[in-house]
Every structure is written in C-alpha cells, then in structure tokens.
N, C-alpha and C. Protein backbone atom coordinates (compact mmCIF):
# COMPACT_ATOMS: atom_id res chain seq x y z
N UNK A 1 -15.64 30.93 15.18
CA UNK A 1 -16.54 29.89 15.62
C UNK A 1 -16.55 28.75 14.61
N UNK A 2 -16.61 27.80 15.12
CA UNK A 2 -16.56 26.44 13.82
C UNK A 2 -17.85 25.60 14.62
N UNK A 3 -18.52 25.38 13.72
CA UNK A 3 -20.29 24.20 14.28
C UNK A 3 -19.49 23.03 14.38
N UNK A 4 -20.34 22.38 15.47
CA UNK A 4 -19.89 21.03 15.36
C UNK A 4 -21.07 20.41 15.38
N UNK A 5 -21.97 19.47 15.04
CA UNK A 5 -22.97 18.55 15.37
C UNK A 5 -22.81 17.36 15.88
N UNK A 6 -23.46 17.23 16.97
CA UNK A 6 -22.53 16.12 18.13
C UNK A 6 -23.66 15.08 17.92
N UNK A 7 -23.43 13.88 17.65
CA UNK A 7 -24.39 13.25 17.57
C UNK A 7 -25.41 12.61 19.18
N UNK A 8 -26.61 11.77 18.56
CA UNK A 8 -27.20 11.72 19.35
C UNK A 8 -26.88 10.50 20.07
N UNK A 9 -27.66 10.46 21.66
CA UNK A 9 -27.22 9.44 23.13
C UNK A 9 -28.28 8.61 23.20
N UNK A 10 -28.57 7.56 23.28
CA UNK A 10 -29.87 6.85 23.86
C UNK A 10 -29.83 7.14 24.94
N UNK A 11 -28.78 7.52 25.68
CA UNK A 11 -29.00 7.25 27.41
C UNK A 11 -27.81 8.61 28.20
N UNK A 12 -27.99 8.48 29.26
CA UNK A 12 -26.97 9.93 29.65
C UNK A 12 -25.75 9.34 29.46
N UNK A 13 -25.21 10.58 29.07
CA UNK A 13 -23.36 9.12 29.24
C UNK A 13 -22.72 10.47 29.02
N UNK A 14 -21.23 10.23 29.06
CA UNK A 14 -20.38 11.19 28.55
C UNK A 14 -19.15 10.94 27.57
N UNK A 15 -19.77 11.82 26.15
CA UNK A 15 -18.98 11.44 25.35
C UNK A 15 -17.66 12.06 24.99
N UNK A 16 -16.62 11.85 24.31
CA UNK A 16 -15.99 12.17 23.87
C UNK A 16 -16.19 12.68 21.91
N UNK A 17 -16.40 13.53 22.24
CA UNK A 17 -16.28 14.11 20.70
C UNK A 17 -15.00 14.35 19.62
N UNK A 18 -14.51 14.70 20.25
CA UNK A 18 -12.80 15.37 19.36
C UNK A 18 -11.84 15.80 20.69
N UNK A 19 -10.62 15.59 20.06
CA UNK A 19 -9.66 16.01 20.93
C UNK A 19 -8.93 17.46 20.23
N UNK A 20 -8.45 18.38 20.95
CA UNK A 20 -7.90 19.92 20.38
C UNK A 20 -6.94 19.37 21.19
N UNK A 21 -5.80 20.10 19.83
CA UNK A 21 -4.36 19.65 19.97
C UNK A 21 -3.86 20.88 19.91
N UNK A 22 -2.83 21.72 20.77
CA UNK A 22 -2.58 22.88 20.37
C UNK A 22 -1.05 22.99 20.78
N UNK A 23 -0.40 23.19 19.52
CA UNK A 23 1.37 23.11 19.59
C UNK A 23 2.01 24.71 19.22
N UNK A 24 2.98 24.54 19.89
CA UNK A 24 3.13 26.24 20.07
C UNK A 24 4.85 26.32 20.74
N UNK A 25 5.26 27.69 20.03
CA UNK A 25 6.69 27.62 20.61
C UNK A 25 6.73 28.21 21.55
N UNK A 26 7.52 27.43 23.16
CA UNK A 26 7.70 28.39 24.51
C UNK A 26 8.60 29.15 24.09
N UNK A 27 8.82 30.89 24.17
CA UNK A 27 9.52 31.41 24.14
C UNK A 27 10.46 31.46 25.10
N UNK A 28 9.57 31.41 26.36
CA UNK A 28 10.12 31.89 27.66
C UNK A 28 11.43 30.40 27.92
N UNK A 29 10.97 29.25 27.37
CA UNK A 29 11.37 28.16 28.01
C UNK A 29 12.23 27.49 26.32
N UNK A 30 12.11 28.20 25.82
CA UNK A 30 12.73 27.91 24.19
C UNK A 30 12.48 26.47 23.84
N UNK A 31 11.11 25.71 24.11
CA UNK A 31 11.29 24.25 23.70
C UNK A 31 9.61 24.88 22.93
N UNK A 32 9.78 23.69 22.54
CA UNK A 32 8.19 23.46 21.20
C UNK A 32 7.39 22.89 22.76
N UNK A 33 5.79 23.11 22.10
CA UNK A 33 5.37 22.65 24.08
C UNK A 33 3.75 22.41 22.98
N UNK A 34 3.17 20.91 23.73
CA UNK A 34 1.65 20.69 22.92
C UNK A 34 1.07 20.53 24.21
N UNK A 35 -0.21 20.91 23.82
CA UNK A 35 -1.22 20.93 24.88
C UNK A 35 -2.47 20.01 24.26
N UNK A 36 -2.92 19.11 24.90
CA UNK A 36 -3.89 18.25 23.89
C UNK A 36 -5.19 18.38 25.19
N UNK A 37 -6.43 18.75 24.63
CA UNK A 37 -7.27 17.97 25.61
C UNK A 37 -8.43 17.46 25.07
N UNK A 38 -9.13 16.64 25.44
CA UNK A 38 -10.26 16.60 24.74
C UNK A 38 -11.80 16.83 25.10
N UNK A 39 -12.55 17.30 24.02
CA UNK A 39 -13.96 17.53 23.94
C UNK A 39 -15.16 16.70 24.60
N UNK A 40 -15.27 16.84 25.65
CA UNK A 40 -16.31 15.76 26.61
C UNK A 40 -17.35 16.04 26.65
N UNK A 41 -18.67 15.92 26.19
CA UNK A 41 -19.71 16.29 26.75
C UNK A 41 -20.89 15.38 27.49
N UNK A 42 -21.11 15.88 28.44
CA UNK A 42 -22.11 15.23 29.72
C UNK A 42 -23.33 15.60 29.29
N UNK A 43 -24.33 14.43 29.17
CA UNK A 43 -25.45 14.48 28.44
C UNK A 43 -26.21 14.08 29.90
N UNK A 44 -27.40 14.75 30.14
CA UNK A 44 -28.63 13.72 31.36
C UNK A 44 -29.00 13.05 30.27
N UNK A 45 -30.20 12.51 31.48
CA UNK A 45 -31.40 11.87 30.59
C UNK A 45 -32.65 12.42 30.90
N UNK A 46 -32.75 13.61 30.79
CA UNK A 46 -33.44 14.51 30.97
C UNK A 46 -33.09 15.74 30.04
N UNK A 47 -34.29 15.88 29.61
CA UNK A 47 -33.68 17.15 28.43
C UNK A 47 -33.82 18.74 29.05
N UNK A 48 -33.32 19.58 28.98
CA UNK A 48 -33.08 20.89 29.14
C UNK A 48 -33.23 22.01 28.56
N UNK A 49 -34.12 22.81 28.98
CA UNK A 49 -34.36 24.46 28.42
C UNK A 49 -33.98 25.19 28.47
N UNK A 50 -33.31 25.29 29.66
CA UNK A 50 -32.75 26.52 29.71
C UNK A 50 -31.14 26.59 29.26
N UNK A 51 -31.39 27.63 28.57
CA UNK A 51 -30.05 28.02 28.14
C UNK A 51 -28.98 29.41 29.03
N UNK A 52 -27.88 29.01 29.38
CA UNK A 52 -26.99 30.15 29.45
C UNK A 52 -27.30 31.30 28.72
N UNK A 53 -27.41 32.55 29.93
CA UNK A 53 -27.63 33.71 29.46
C UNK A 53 -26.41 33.91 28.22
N UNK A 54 -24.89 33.80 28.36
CA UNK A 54 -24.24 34.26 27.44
C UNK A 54 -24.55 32.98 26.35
N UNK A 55 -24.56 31.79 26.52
CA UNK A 55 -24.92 31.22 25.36
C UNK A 55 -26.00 31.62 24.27
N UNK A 56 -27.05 32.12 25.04
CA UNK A 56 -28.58 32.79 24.15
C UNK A 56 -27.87 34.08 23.61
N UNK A 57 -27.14 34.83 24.54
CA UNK A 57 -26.53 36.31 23.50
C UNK A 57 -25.88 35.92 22.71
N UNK A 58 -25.53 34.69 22.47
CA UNK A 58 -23.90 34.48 21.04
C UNK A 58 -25.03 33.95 19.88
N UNK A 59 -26.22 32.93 20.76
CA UNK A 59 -27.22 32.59 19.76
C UNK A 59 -27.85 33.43 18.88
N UNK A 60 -28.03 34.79 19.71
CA UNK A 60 -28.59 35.72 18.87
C UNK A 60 -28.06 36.66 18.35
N UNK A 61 -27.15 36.80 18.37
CA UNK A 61 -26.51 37.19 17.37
C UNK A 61 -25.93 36.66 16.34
N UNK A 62 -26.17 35.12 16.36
CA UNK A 62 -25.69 34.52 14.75
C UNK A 62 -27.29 34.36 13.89
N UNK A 63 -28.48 34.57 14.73
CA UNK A 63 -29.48 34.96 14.14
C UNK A 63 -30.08 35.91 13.27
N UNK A 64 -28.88 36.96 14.31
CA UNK A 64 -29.15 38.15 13.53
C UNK A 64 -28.34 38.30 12.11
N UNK A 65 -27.65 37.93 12.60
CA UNK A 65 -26.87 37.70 11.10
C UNK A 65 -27.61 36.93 9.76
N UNK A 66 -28.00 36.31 10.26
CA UNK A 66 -28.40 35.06 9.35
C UNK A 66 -30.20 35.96 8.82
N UNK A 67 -30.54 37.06 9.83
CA UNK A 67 -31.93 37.56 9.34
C UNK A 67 -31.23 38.63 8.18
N UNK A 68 -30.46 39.48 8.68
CA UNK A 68 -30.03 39.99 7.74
C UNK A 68 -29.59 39.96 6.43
N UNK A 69 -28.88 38.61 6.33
CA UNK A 69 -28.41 38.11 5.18
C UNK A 69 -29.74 37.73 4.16
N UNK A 70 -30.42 36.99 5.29
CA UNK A 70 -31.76 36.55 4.26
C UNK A 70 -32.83 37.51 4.05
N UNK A 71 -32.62 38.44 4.87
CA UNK A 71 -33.56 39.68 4.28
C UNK A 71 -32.97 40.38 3.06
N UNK A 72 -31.45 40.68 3.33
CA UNK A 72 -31.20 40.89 1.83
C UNK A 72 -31.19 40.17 0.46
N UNK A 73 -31.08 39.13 0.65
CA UNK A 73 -31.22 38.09 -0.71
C UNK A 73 -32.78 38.50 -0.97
N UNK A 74 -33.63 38.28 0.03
CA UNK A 74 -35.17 38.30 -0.55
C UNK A 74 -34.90 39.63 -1.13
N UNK A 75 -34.47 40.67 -0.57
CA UNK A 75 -34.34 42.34 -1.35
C UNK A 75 -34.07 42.40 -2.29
N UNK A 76 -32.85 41.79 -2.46
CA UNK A 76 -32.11 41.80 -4.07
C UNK A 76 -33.04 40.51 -4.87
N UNK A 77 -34.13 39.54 -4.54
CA UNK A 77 -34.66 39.02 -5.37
C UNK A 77 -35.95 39.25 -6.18
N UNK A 78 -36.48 40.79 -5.53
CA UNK A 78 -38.03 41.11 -5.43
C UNK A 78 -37.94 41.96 -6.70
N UNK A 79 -38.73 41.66 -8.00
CA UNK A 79 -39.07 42.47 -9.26
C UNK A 79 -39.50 43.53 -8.99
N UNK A 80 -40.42 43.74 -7.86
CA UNK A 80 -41.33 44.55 -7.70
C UNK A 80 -40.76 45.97 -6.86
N UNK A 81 -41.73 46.60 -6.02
CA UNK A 81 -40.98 47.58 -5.00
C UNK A 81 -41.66 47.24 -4.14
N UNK A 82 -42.36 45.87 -3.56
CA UNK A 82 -42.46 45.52 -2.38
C UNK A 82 -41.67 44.83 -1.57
N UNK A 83 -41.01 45.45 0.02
CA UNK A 83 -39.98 44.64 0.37
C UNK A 83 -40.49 44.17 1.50
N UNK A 84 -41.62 44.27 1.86
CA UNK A 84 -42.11 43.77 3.21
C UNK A 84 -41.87 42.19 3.78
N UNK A 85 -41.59 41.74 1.86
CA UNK A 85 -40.91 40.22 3.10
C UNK A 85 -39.70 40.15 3.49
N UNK A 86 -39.07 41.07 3.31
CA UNK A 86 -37.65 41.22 3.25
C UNK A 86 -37.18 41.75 4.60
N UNK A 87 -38.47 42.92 5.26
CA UNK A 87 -38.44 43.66 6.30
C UNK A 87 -38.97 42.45 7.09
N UNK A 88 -39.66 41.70 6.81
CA UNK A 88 -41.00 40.67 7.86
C UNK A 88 -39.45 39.75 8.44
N UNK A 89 -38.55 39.44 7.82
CA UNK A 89 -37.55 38.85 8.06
C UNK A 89 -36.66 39.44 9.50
N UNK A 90 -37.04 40.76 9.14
CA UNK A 90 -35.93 41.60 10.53
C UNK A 90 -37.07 41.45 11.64
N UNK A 91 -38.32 41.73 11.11
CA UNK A 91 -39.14 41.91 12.46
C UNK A 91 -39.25 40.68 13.36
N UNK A 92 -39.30 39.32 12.56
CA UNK A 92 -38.84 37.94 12.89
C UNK A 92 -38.22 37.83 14.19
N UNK A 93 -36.71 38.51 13.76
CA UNK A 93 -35.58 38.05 14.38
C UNK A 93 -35.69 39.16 15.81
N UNK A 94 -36.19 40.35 15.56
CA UNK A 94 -35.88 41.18 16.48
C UNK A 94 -37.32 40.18 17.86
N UNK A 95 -38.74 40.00 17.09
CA UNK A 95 -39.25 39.30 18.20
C UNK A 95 -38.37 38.10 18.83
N UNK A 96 -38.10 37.65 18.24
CA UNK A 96 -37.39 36.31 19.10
C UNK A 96 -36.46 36.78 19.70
N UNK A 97 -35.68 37.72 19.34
CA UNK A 97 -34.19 38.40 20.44
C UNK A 97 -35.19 38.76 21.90
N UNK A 98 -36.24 39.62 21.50
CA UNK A 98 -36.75 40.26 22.40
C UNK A 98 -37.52 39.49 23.74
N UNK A 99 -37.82 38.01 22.55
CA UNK A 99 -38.46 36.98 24.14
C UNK A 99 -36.81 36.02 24.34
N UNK A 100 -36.02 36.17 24.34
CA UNK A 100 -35.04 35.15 24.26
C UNK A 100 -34.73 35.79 25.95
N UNK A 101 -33.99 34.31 26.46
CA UNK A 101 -33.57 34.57 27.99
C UNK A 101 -32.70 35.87 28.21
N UNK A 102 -31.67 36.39 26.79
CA UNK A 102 -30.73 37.01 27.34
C UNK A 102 -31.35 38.67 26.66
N UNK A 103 -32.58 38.36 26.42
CA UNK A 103 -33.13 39.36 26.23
C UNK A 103 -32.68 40.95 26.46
N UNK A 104 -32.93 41.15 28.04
CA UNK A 104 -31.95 42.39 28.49
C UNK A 104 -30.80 42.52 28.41
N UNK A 105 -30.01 41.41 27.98
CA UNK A 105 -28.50 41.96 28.04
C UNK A 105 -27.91 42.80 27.03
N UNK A 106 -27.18 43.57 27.33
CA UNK A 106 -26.70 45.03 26.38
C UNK A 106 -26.62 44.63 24.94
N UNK A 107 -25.52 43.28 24.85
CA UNK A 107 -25.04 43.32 23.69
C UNK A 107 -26.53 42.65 22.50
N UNK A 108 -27.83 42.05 23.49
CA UNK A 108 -28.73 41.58 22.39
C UNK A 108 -29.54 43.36 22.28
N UNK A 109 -29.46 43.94 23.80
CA UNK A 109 -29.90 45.28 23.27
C UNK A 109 -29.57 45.89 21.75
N UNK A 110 -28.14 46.13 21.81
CA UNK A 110 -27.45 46.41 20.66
C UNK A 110 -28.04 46.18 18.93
N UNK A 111 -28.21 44.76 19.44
CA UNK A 111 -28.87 43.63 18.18
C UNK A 111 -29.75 44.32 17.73
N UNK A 112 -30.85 44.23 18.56
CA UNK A 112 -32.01 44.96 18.20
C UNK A 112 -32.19 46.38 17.78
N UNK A 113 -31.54 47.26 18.22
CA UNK A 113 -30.84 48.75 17.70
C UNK A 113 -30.60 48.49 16.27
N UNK A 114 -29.28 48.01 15.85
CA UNK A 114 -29.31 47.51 14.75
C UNK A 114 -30.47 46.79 13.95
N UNK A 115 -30.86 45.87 14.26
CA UNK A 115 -32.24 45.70 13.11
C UNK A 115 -32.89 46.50 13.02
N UNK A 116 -33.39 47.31 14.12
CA UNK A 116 -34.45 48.34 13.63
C UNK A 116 -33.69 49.47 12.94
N UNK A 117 -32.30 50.26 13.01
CA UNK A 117 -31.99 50.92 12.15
C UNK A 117 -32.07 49.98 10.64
N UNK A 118 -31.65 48.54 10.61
CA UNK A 118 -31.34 48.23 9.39
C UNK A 118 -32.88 48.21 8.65
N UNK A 119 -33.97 48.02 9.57
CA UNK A 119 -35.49 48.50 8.78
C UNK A 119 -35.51 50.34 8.39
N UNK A 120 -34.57 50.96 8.60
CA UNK A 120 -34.98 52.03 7.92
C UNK A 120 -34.12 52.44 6.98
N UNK A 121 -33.47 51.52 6.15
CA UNK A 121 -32.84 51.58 4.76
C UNK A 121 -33.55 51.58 4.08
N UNK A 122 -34.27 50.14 3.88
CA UNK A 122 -35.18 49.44 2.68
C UNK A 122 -36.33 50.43 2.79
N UNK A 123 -36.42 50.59 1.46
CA UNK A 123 -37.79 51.13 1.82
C UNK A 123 -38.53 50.78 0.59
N UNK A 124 -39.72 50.65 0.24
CA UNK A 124 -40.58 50.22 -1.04
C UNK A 124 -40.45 51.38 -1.74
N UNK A 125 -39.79 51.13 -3.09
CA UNK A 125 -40.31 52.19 -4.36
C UNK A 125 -41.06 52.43 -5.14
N UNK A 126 -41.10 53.89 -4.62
CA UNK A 126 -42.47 54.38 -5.50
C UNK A 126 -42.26 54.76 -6.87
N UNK A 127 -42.70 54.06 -7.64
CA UNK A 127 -42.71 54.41 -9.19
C UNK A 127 -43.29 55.42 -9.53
N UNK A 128 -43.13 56.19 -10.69
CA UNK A 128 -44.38 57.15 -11.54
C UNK A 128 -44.18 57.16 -12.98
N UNK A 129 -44.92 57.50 -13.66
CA UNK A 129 -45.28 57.34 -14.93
C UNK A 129 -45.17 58.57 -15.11
C-alpha cells in the first residue's frame, strides 16, 4: 500500500492525480509492452459517509496495526507495572472496529480476536519486597 494525499476541490470536478506507468516484458509476444493509465478521481459537491464495506475492512486493519504498535511503545515506555494505558489503546481500537460499517465481516472479526488475545499478554507486574 503506498498513501497518497489528494489535495483539496472547491467544487465537484474530476481530477487527475498521477498517472501509473507499468512496463513489462511480453513473453508470449516477445516485445517490451507499457501500459500507462491515469489516477482520476470524481469528487461531488456533496460530502459522503458512507464508506465501502471492503474499504472500512482494509481501514481497520491499518488501525489495528497502528493500536498495536502504539500500545507497545507506551509498554516499553512505562517505569512502573501499570500498563492500562497501553491496554486502553487495544480497547480503543477494538470499539471502533466493532461500530465500524464492516463490522461483521470475518476478516475485522479476526481483528478483534487478535486484540483481545493481544490484551492477554501484557499484564501489570506485581512486585514484592
């Protein structure tokens, strides 16, 4: 996946963003062969909520990623043996998977499986003297 940030429209229009150029050898036809097309996107003038079910499952799962990662940095940054902000981070992500449009679909099912196993690693240590 590579981000792109498309800038913003005053008005609906359709822009051109980038063109993908893709050059490649025909085997079958033994010549070099490019395929160019370019990146268009159709804007209203009306803004939009709803998102594609598979678009919200790819969303949430780069969420999840991104809870994970930052739950572990807070883990590995805590002096103490409290990790609850570290855990408050997974519980975060798993509510928002859970109200997100693609909610029921298997693979955010999955997601959520995973965070809640990954809440039963961490656990706060108990010291003694």
């Amino acid at each position: 996946l590579s981000p792109v940030c498309l800038g913003s429209l005053r008005r609906a229009a359709t822009a051109n963003y980038m063109t993908f150029r893709l050059r490649y050898e025909n085997v079958i036809a033994s010549t070099d062969q490019e395929i160019v097309t370019p990146l268009n996107v159709e804007r209203s003038d009306r803004p939009t909520s709803d998102r594609v079910g598979h678009v919200d499952a790819e969303h949430n799962r780069v969420i999840c990623a991104e809870a994970l990662e930052r739950s572990s940095k807070i883990a590995d940054t805590i002096s103490g043996s409290d990790l609850s902000r570290a855990r408050q981070v997974v519980y975060d992500c798993i509510k928002r998977i859970q109200t997100s449009v693609s909610a029921k679909d298997e693979a955010c099912l999955d997601l959520v499986t995973e965070l809640r196993a990954a809440l039963d690693g961490p656990k706060d240590r108990i010291t003694s003297a």
